[in-house]
PDB file of C-alpha atoms and ligand atoms in Angstrom:
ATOM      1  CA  UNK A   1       9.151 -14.509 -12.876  1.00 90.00           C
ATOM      2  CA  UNK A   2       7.847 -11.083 -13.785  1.00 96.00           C
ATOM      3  CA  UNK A   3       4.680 -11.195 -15.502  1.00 96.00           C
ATOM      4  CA  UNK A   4       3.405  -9.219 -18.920  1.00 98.00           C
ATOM      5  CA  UNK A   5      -0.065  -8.702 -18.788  1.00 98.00           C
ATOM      6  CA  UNK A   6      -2.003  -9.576 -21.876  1.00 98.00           C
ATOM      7  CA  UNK A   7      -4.982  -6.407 -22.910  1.00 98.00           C
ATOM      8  CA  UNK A   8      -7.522  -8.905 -21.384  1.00 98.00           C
ATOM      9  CA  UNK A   9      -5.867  -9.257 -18.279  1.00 98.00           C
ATOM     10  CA  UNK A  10      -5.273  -5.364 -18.142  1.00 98.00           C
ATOM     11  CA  UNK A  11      -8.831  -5.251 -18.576  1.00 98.00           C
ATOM     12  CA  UNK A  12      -9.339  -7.594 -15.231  1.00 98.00           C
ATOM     13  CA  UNK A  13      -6.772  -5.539 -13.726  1.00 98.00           C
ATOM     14  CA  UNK A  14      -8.183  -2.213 -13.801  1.00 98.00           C
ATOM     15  CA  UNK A  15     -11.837  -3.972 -12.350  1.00 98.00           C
ATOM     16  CA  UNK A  16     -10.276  -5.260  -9.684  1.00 98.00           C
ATOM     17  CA  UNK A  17      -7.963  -1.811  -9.228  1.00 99.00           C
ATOM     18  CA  UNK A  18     -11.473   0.010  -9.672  1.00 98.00           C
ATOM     19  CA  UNK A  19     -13.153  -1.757  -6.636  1.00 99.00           C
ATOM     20  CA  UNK A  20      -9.726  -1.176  -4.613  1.00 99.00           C
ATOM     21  CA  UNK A  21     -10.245   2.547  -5.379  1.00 99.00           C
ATOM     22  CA  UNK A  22     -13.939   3.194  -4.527  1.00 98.00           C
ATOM     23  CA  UNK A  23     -13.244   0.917  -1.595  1.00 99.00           C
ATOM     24  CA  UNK A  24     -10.579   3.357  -0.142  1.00 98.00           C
ATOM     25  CA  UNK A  25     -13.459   6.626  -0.709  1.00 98.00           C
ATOM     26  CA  UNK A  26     -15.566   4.287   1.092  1.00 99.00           C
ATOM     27  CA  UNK A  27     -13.230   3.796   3.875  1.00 99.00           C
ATOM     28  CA  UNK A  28     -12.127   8.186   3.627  1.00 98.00           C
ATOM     29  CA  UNK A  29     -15.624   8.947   4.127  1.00 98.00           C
ATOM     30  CA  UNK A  30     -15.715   7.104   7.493  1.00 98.00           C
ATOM     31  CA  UNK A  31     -12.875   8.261   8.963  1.00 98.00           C
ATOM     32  CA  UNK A  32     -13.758  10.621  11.924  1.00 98.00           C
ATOM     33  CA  UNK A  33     -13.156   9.964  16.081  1.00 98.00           C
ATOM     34  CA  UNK A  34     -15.118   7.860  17.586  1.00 98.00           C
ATOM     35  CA  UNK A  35     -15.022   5.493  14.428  1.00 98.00           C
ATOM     36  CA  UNK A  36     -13.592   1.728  14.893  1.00 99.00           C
ATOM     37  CA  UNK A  37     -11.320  -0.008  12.847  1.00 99.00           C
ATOM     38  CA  UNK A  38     -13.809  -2.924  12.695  1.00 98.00           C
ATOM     39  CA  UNK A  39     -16.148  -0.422  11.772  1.00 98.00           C
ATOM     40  CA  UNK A  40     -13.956   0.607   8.967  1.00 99.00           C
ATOM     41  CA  UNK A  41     -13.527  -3.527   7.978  1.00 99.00           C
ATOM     42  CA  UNK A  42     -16.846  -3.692   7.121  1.00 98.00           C
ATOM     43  CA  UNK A  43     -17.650  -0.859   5.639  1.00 99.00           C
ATOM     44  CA  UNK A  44     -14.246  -1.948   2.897  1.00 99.00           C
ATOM     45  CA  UNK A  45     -15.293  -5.638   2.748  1.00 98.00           C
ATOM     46  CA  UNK A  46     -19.440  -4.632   1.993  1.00 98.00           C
ATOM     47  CA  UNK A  47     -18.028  -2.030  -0.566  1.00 99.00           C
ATOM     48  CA  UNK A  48     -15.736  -4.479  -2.595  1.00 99.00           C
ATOM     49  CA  UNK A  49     -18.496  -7.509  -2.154  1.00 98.00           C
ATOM     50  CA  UNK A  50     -20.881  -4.686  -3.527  1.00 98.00           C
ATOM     51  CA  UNK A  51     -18.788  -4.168  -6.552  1.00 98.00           C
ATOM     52  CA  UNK A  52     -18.150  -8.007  -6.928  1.00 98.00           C
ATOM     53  CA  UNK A  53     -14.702  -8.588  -5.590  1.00 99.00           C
ATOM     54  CA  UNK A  54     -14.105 -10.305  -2.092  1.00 98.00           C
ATOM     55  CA  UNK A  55     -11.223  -9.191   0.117  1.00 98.00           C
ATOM     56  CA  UNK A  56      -7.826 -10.721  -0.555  1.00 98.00           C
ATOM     57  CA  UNK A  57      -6.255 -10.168   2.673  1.00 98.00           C
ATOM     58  CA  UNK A  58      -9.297 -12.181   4.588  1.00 98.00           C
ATOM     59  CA  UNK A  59      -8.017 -15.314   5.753  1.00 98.00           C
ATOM     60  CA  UNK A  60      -4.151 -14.731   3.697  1.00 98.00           C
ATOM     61  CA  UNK A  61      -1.969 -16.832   5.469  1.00 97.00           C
ATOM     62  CA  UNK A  62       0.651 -15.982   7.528  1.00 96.00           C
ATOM     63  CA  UNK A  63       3.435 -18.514   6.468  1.00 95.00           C
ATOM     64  CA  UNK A  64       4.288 -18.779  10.188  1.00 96.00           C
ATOM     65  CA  UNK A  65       3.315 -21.743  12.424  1.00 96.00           C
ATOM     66  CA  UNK A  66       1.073 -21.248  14.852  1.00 95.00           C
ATOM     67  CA  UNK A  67      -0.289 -17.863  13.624  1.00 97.00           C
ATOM     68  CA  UNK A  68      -3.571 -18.055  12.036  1.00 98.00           C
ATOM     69  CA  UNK A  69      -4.545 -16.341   8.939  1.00 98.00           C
ATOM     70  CA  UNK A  70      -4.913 -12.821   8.864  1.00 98.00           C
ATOM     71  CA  UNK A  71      -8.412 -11.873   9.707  1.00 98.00           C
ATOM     72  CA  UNK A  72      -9.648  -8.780   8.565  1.00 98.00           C
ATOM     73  CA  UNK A  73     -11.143  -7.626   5.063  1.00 98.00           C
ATOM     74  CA  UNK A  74      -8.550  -4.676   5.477  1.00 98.00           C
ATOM     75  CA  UNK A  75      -5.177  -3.831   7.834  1.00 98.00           C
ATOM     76  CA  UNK A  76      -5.991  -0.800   9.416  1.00 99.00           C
ATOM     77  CA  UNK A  77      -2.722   0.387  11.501  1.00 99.00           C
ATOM     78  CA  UNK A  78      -2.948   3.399  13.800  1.00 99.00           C
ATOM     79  CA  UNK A  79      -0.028   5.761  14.610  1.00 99.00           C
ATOM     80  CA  UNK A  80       3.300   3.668  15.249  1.00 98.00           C
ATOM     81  CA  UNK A  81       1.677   0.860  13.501  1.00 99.00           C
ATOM     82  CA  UNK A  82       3.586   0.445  10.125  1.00 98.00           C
ATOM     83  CA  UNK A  83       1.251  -2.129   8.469  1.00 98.00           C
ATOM     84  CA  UNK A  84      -0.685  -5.510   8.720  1.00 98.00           C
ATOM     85  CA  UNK A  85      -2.750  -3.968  11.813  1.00 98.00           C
ATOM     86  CA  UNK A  86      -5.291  -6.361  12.612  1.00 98.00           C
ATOM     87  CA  UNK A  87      -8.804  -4.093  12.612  1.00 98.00           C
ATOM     88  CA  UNK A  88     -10.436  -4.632  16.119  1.00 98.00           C
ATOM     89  CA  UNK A  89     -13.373  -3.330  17.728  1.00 98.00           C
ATOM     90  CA  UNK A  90     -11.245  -2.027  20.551  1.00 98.00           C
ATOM     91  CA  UNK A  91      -8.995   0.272  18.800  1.00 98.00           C
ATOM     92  CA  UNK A  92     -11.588   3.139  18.415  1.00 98.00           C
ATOM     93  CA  UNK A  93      -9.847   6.443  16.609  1.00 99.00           C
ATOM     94  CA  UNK A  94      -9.338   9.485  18.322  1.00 98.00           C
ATOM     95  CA  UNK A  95      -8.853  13.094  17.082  1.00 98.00           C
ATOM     96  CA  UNK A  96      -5.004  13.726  16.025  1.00 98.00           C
ATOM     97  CA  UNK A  97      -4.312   9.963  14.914  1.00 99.00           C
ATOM     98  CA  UNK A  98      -3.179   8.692  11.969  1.00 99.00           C
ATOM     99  CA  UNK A  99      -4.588   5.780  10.709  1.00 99.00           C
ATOM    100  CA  UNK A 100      -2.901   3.594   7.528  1.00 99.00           C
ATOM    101  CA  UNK A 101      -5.267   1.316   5.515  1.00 99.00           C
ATOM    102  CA  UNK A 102      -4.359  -0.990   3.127  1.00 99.00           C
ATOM    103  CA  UNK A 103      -6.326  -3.221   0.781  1.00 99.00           C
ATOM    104  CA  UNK A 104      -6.652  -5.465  -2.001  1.00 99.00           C
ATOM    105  CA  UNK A 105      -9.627  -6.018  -3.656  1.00 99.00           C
ATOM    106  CA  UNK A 106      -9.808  -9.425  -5.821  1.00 99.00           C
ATOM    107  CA  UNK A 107     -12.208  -9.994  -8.866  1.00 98.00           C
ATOM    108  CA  UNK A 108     -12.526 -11.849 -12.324  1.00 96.00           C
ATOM    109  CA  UNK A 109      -9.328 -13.560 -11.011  1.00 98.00           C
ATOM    110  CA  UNK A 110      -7.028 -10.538 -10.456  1.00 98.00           C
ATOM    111  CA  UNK A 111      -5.813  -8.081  -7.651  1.00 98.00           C
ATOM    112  CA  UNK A 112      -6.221  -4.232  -6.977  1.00 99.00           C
ATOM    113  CA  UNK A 113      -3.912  -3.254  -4.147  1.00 99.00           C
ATOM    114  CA  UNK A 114      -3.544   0.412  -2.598  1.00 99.00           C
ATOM    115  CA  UNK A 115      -3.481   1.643   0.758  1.00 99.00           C
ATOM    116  CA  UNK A 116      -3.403   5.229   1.989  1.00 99.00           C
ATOM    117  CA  UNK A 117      -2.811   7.080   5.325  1.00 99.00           C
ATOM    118  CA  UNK A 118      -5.776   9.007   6.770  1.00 99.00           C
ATOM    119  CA  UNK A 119      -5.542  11.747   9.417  1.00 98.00           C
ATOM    120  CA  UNK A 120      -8.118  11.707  12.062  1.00 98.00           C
ATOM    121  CA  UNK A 121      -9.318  15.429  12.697  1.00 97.00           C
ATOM    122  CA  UNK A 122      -6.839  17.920  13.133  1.00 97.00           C
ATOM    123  CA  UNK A 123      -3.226  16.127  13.652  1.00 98.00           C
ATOM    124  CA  UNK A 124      -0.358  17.921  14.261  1.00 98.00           C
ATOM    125  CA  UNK A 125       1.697  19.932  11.669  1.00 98.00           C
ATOM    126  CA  UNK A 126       5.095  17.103  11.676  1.00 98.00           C
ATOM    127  CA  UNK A 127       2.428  14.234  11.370  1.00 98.00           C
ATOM    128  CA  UNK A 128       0.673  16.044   8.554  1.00 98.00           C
ATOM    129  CA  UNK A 129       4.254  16.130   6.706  1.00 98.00           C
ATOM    130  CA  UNK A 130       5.032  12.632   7.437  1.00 99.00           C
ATOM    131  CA  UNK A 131       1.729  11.435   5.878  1.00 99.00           C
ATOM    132  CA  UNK A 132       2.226  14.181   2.661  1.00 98.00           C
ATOM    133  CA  UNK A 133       5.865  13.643   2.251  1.00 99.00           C
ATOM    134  CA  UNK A 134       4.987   9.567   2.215  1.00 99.00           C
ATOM    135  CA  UNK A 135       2.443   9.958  -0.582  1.00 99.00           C
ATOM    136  CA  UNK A 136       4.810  12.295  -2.458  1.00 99.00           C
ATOM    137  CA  UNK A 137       7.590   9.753  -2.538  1.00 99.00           C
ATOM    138  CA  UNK A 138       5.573   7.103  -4.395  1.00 99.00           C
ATOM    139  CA  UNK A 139       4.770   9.759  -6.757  1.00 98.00           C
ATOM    140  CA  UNK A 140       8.654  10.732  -6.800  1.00 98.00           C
ATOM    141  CA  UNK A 141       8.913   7.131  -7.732  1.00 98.00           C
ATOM    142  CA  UNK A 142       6.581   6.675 -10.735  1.00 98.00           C
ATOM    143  CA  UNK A 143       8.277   9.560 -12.597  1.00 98.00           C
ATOM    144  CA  UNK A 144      10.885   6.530 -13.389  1.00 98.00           C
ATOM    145  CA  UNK A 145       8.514   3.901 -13.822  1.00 98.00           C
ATOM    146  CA  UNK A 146       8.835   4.149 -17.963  1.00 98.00           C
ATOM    147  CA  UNK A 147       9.544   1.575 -20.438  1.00 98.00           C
ATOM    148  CA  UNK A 148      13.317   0.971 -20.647  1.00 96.00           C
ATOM    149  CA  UNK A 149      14.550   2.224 -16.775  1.00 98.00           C
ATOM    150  CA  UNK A 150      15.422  -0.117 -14.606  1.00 98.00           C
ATOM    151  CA  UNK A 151      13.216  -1.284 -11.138  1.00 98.00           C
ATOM    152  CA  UNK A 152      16.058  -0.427  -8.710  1.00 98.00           C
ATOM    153  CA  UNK A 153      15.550   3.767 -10.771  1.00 98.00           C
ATOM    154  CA  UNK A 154      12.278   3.576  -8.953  1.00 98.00           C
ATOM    155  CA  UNK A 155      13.302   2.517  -5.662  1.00 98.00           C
ATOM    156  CA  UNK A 156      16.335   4.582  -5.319  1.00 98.00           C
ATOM    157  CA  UNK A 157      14.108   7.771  -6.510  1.00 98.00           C
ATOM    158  CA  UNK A 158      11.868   6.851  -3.455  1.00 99.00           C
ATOM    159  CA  UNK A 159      14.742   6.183  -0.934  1.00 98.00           C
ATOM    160  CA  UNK A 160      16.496   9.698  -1.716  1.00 98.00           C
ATOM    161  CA  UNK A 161      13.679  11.423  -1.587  1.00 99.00           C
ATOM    162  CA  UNK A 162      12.445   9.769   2.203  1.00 98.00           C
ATOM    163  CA  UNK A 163      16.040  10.456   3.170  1.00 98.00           C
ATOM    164  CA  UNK A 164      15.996  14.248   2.014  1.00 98.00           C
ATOM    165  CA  UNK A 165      13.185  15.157   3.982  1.00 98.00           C
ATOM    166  CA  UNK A 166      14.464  13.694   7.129  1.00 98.00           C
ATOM    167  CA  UNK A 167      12.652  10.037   7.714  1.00 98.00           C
ATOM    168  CA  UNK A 168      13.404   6.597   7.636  1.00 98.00           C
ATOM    169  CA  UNK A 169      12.311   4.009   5.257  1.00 98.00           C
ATOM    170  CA  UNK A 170      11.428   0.547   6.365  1.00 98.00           C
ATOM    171  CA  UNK A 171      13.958  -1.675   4.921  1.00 98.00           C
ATOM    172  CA  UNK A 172      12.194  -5.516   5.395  1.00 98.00           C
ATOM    173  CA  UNK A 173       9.236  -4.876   3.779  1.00 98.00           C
ATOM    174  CA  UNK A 174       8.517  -3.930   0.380  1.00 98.00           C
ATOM    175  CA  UNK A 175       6.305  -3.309  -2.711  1.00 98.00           C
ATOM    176  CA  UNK A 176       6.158  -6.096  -5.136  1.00 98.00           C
ATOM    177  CA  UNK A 177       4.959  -7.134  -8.979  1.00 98.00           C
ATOM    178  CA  UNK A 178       0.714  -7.682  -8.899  1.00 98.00           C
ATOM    179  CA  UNK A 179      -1.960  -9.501 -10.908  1.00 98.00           C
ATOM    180  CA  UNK A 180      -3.241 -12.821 -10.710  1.00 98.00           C
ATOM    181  CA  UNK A 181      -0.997 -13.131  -7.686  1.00 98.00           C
ATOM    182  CA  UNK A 182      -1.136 -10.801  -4.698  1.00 98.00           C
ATOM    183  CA  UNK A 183       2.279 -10.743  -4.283  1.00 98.00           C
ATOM    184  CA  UNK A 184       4.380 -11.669  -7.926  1.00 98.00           C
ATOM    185  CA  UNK A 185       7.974 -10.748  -8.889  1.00 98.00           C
ATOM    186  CA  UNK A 186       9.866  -8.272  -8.805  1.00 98.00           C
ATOM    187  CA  UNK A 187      10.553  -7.240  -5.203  1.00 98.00           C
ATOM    188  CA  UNK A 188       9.991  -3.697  -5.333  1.00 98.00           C
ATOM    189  CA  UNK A 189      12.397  -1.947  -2.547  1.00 98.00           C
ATOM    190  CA  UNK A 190      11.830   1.379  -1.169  1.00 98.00           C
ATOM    191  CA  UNK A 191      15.376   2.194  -1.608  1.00 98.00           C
ATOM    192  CA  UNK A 192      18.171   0.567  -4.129  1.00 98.00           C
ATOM    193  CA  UNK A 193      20.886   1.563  -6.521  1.00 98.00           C
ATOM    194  CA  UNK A 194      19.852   3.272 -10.161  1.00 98.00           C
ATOM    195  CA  UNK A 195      20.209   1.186 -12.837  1.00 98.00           C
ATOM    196  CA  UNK A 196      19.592  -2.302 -11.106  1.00 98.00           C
ATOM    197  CA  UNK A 197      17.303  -4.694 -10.545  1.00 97.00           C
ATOM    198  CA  UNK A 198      14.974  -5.971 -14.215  1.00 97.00           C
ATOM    199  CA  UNK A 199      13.893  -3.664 -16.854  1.00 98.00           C
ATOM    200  CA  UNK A 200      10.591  -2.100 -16.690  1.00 98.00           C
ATOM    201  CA  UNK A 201       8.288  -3.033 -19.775  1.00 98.00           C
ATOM    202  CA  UNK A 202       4.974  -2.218 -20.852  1.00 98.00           C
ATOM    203  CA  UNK A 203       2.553  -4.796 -19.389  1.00 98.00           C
ATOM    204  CA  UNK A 204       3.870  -4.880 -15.755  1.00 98.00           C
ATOM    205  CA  UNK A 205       1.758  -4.201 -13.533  1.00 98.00           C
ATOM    206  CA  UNK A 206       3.776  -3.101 -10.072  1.00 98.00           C
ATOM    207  CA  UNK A 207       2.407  -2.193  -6.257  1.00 99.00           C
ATOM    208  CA  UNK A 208       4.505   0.735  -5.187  1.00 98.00           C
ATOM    209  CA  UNK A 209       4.241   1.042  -1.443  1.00 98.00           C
ATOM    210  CA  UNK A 210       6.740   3.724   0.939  1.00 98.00           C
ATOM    211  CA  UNK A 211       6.472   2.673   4.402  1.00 99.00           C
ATOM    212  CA  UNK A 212       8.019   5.399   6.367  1.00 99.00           C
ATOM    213  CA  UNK A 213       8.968   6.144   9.989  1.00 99.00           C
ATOM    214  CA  UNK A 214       8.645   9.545  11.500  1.00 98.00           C
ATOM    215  CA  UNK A 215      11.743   8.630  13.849  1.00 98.00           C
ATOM    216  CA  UNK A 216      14.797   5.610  13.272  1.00 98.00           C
ATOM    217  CA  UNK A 217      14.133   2.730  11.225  1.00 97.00           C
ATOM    218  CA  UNK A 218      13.714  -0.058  13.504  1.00 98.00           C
ATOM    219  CA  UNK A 219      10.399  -2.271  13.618  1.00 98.00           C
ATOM    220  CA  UNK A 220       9.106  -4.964  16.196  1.00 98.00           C
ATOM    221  CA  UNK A 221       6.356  -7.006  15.392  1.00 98.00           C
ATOM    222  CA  UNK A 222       3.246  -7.541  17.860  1.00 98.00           C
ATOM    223  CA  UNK A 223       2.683 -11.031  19.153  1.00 97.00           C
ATOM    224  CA  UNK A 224      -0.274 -11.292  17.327  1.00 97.00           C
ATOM    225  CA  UNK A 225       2.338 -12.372  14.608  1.00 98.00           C
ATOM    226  CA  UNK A 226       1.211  -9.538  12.433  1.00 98.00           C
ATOM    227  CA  UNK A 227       1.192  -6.688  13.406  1.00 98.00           C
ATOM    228  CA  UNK A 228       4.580  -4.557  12.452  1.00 98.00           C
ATOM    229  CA  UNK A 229       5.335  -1.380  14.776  1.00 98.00           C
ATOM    230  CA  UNK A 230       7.966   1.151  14.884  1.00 98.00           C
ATOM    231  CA  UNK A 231      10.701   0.290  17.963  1.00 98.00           C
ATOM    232  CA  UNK A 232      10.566   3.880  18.547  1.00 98.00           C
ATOM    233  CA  UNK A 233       6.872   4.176  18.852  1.00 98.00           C
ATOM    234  CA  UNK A 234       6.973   7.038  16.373  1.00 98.00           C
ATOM    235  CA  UNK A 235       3.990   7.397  13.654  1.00 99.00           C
ATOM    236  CA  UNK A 236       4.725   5.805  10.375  1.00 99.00           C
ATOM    237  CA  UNK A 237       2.537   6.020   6.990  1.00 99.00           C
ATOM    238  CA  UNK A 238       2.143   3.945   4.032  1.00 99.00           C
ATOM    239  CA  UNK A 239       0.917   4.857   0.752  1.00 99.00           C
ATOM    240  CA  UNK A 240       0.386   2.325  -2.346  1.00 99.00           C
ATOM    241  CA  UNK A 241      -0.963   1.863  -5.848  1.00 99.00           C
ATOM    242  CA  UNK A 242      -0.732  -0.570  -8.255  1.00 99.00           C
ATOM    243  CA  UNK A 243       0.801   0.928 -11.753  1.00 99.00           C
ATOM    244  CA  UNK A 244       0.901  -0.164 -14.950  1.00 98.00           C
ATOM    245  CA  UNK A 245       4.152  -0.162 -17.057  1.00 98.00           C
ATOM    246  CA  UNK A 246       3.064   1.600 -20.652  1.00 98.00           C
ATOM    247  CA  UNK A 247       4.834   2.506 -23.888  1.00 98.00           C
ATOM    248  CA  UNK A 248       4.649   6.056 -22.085  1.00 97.00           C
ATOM    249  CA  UNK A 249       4.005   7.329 -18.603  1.00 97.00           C
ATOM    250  CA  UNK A 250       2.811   5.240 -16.048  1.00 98.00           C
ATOM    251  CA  UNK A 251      -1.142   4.309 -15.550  1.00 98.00           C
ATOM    252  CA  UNK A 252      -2.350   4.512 -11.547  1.00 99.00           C
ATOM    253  CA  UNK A 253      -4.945   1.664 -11.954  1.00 98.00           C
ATOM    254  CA  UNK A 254      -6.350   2.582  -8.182  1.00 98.00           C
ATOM    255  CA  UNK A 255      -6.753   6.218  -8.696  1.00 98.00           C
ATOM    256  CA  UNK A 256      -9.948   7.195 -10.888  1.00 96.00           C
TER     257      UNK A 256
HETATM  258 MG1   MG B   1      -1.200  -3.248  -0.192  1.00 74.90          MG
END
């Protein structure tokens, strides 16, 4: 069931979108080699306890037996790590990585969700377009995210776009409907057919999220039962920010 947010609950929204948001420039700011991704873990999980949310992902479960629940405030995958990297005092960055961080900050009952890919120093020019051309689809996206279009407007405007400028799309994982839940209806696809899928209406509130691989589209998962690589260890990026559906344009709730 999609949900319509009431005004309140847009209210809760956008505090819990807010502390998402200043969590990520917390995060930006301490990006540079030499930095962990544990490092980065707390500085996201003091910044949203700061602000008076706690960190959804901490201790989400996996749904699988026999792998625990995921245990960072943050997943923090580097290079051909897609998403749901598990932050580690071992994986230190270096200059030229790429480094994908996603987060959901929880508070007065509601979720802010957004990630963002972060280059480490200077990367390399193809990289660079791979982590611009990523954020530009989700933008690509939005332009359909209007009263009266259909879901599958947005996913196929994100797809084409990937596909035009020569990378892949991960296929098995996808953005999703937000708000009391982490994860609520609809499914949200990066690629699909115009004019399918439910009818956007003013009220939803939607985390749009391209994952996208520099090389083929395969994945392989880690046997830490979370982790999700590419199979051909290219880089991938992610960006993501939870939207609301208006009479008009679209409102970016994690973007200030
Ligand atoms: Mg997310």
């Amino acid at each position: 069931m999609v949900t319509i947010k009431s005004k309140q609950e847009i209210e809760k929204m956008r505090e819990a979108c807010k502390v998402a948001y200043l969590t990520q420039k917390a995060v930006e700011e301490a990006i540079r080699p030499g930095v962990s991704t544990w490092e980065l873990d707390k500085i996201a999980e003091n910044t949203m306890r700061a602000n008076g949310a706690i960190p959804a992902e901490k201790g989400y479960p996996s749904g699988v037996k026999g792998v625990p629940p995921f245990p960072g405030s943050i997943c923090a995958s580097v290079n051909d790590e897609i998403i749901h990297g598990i932050p580690s005092k071992n994986t230190i960055l270096k200059e030229g990585d790429i480094v994908s961080v996603d987060l959901v900050a929880y508070k007065n009952g509601f979720n802010g969700d957004c990630a963002r890919t972060y280059t480490v120093g200077k990367v390399d020019s193809e990289t660079k377009r791979l982590v611009d051309i990523t954020k530009q689809a989700f933008f690509e996206g939005i332009k359909y995210a209007k009263k009266g279009n259909r879901i599958g407007d947005v996913c196929h405007a994100i797809g084409e776009f990937v596909k035009k400028n020569g990378f892949s799309i991960v296929k098995e994982f996808q953005g999703h409907g937000i708000g009391r839940q982490m994860h609520e209806d609809p499914g949200i696809p990066n690629y699909g057919k115009e004019g399918r899928g439910i009818r956007l209406e003013p009220g939803m509130t939607l985390a749009i999220e391209p994952m996208v691989i520099y090389g083929s589209d395969g994945i392989l998962q880690l046997e830490d039962g979370w982790t999700i690589i590419t199979e051909d260890g290219s880089n991938a990026a992610h960006y993501e920010n939870t939207i609301l559906i208006t009479e008009n344009e679209p409102e970016i709730l994690t973007i200030l």
